[in-house]
mmCIF file of C-alpha atoms in Angstrom:
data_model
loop_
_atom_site.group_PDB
_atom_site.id
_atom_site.type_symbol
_atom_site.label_atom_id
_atom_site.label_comp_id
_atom_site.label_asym_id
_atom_site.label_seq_id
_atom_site.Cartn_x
_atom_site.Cartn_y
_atom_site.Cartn_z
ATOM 1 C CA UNK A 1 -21.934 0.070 -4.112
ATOM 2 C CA UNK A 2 -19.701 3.054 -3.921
ATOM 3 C CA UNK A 3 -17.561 4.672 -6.360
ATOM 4 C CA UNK A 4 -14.511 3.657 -4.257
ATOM 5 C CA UNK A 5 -15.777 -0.213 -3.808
ATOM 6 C CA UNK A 6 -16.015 -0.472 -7.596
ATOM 7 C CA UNK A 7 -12.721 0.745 -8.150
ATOM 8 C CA UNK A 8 -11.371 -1.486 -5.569
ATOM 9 C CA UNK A 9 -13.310 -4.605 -7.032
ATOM 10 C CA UNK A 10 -11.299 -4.568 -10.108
ATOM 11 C CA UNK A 11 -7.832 -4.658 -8.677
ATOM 12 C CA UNK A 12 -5.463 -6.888 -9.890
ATOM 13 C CA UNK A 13 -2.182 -4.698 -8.588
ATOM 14 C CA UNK A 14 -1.802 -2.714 -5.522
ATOM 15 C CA UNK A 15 1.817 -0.385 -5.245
ATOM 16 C CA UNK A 16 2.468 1.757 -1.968
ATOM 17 C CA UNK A 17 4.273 4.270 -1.087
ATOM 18 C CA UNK A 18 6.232 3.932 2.400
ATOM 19 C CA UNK A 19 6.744 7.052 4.457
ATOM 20 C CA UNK A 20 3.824 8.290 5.662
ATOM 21 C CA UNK A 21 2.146 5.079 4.064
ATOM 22 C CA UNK A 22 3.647 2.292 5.451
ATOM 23 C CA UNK A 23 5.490 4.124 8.172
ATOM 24 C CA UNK A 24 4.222 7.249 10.438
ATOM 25 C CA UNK A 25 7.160 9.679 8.020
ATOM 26 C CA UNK A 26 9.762 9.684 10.753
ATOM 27 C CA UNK A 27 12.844 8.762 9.775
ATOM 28 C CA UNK A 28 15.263 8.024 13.044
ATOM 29 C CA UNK A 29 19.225 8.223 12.171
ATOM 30 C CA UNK A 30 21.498 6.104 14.396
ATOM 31 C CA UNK A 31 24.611 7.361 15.361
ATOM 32 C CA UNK A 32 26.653 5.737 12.670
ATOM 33 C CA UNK A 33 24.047 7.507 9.846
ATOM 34 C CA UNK A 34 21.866 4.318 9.121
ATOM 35 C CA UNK A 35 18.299 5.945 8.709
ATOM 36 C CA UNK A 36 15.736 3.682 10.603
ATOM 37 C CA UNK A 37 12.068 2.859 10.361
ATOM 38 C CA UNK A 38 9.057 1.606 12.089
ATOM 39 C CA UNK A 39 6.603 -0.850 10.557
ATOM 40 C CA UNK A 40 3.278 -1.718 11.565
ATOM 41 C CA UNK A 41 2.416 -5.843 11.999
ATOM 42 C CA UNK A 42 -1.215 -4.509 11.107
ATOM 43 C CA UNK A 43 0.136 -3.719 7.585
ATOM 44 C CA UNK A 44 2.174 -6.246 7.141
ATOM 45 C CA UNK A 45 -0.245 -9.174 7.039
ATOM 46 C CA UNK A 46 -2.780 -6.492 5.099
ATOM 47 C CA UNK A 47 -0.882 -6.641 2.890
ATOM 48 C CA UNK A 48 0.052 -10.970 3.086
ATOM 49 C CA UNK A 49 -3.527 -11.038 2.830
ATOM 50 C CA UNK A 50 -3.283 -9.151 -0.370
ATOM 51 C CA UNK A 51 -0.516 -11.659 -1.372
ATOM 52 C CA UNK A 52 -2.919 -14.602 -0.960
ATOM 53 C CA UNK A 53 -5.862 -13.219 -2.619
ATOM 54 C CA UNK A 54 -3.681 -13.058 -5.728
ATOM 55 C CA UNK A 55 -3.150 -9.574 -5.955
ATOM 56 C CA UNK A 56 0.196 -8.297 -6.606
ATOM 57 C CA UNK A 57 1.753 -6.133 -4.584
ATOM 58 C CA UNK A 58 4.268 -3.228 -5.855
ATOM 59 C CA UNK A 59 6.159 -0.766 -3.425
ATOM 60 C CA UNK A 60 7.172 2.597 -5.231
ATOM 61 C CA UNK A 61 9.186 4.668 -3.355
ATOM 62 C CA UNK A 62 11.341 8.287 -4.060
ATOM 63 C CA UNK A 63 13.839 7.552 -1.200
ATOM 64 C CA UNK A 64 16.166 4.075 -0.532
ATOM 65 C CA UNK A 65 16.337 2.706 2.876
ATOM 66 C CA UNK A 66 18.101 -0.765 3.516
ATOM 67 C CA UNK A 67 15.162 -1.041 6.035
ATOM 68 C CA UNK A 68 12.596 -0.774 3.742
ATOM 69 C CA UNK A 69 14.451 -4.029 1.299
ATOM 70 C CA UNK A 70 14.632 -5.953 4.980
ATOM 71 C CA UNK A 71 11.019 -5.020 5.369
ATOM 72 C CA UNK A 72 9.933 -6.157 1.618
ATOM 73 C CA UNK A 73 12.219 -9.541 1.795
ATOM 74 C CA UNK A 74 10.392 -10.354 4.927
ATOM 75 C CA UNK A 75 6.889 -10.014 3.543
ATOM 76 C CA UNK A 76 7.991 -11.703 0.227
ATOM 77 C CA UNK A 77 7.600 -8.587 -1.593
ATOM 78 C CA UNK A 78 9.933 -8.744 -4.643
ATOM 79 C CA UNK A 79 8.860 -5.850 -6.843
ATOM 80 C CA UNK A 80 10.764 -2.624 -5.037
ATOM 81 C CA UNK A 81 11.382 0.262 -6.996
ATOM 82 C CA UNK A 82 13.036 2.335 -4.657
ATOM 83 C CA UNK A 83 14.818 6.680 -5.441
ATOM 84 C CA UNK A 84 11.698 6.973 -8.101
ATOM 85 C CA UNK A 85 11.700 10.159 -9.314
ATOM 86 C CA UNK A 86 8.807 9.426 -11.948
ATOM 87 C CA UNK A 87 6.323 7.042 -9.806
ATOM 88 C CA UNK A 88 3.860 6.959 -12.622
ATOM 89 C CA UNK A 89 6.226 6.284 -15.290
ATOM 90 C CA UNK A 90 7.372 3.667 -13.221
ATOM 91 C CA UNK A 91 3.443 1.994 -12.515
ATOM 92 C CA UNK A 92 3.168 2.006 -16.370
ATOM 93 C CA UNK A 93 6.558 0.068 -17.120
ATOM 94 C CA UNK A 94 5.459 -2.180 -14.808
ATOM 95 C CA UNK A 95 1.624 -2.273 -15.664
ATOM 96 C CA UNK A 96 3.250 -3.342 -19.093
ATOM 97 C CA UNK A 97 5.473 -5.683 -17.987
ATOM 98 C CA UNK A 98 2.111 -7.349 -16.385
ATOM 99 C CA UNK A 99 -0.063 -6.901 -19.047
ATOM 100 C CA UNK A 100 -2.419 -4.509 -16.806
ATOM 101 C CA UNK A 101 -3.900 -1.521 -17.582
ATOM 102 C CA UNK A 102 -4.526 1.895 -15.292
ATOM 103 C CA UNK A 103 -7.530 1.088 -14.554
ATOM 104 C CA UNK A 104 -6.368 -2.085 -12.454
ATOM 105 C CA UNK A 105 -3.920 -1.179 -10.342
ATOM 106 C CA UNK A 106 -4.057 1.441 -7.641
ATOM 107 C CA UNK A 107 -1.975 3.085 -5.620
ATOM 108 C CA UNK A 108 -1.438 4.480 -1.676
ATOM 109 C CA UNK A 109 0.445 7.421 -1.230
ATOM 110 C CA UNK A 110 0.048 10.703 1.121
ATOM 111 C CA UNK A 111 1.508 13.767 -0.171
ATOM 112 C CA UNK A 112 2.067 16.184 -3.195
ATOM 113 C CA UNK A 113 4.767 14.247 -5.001
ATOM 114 C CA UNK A 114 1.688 11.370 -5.157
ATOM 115 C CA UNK A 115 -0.922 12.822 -7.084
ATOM 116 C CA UNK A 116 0.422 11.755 -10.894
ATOM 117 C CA UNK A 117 0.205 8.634 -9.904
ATOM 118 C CA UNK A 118 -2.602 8.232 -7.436
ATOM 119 C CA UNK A 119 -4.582 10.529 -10.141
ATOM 120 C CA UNK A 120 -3.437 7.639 -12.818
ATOM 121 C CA UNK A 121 -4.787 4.503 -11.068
ATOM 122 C CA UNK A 122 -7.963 2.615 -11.229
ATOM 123 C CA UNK A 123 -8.487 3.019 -7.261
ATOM 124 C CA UNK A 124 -6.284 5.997 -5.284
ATOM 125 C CA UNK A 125 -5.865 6.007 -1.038
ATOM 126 C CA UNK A 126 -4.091 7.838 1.216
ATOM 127 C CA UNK A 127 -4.298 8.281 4.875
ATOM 128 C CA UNK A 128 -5.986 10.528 7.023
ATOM 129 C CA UNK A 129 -2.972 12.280 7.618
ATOM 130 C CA UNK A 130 -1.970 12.503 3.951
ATOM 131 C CA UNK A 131 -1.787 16.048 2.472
ATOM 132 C CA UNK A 132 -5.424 17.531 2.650
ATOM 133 C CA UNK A 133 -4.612 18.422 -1.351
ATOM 134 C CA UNK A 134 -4.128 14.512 -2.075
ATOM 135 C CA UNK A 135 -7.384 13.508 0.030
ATOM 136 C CA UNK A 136 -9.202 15.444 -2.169
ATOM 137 C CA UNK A 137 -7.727 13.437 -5.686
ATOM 138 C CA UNK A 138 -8.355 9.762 -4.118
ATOM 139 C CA UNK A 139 -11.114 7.238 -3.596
ATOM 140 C CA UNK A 140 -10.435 6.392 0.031
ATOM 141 C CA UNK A 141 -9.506 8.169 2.900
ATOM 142 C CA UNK A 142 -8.339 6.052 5.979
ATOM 143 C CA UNK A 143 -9.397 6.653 9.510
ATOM 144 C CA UNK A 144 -5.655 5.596 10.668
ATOM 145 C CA UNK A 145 -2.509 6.954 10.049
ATOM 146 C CA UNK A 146 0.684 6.082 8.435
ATOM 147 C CA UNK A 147 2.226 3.521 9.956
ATOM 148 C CA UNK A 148 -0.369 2.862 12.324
ATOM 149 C CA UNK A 149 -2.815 0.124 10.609
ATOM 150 C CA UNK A 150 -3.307 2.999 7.327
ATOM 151 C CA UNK A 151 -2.532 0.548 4.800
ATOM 152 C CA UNK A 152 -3.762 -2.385 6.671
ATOM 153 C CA UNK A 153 -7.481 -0.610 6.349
ATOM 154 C CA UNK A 154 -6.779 0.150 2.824
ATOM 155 C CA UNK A 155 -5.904 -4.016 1.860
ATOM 156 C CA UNK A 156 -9.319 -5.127 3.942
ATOM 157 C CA UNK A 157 -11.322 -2.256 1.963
ATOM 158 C CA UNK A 158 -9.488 -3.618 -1.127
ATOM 159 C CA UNK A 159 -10.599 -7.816 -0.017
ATOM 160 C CA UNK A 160 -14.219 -6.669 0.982
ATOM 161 C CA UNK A 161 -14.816 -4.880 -2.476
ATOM 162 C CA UNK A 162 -13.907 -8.668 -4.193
ATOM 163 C CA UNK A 163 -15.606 -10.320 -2.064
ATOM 164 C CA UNK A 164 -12.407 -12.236 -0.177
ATOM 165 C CA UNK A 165 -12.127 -10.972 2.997
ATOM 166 C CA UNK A 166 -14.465 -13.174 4.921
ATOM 167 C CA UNK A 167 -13.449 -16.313 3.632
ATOM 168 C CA UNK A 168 -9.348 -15.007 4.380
ATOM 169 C CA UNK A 169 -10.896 -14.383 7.828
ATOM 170 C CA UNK A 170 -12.384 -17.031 8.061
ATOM 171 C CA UNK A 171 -9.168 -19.302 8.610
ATOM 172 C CA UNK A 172 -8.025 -17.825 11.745
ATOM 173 C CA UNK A 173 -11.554 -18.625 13.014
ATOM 174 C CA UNK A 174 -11.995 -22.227 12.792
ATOM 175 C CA UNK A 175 -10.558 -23.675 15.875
ATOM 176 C CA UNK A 176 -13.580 -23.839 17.999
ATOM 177 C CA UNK A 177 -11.720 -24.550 21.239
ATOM 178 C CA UNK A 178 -12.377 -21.916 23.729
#
């Protein structure tokens, strides 16, 4: 088993970053200033999937977008912490306030402004278009892209390590009707 695979297997909280993570890092402005987004469906149920193999799910974030809370209510992602200036300070008020320690949580993020906290978690990912300075300080480095099935690929390496992923698969395979 890999270093990576037994860091992942002892996840009990998983926090993201979003642009470049959960989105490709474009940010599109409309003509009345609202900044919009693009989210991938591939991540999204990643990251449901996560959700129903009981691992909690944390987005930490150094910008706000009203997107991103429309994004989070529809996966049924409550804890946002969103204009973070201190994302590791943050992971250990919450690793408190969940009675976890560093060494289960991990953490997805793609550039500079990252590496406290990637370098502080149990397992650390990023893309393979994150920063080539935070792909060398993490466990796992995708073969997608932000915001194109990145994260997704991240929550099925995360389900394989514990052993869940088959059996989470394995539901969307039993109608035998072909």
């Amino acid at each position: 088993m890999s270093r990576a695979h037994e860091r992942a297997a002892g996840l009990r909280l998983m926090a993201f970053d979003v642009d470049g993570v959960l989105t490709d890092g474009t940010i599109w402005y409309s003509a009345d200033g609202d900044a919009l987004k693009g989210f991938s469906t591939l991540d999204g149920h990643g990251l449901r999937m996560l959700q129903m193999a009981g691992i909690e799910l944390a987005i930490i974030t150094g910008r706000r977008s009203r997107a991103l809370e429309l994004r989070c209510e529809n996966l049924g992602i409550a804890r946002l912490y969103q204009g973070v200036e201190d994302k590791r300070g943050r992971l250990d008020l919450l690793l408190a306030e969940l009675g976890l320690s560093r060494a289960e949580a991990g953490y997805m993020g793609d550039d500079v402004v990252d590496l406290p906290i990637l370098r502080a978690c149990g397992f650390a990912a990023t893309t393979m278009d994150g920063h080539p300075l935070v792909r060398e300080h993490v466990d796992l480095v995708t073969r997608r892209g932000g915001g194109r099935g990145a994260a997704r690929e991240v929550c099925d390496f995360i389900l394989a390590a514990q052993g869940k992923l088959d059996a989470l698969h394995a539901r969307y395979l039993l109608d035998t009707d072909r």
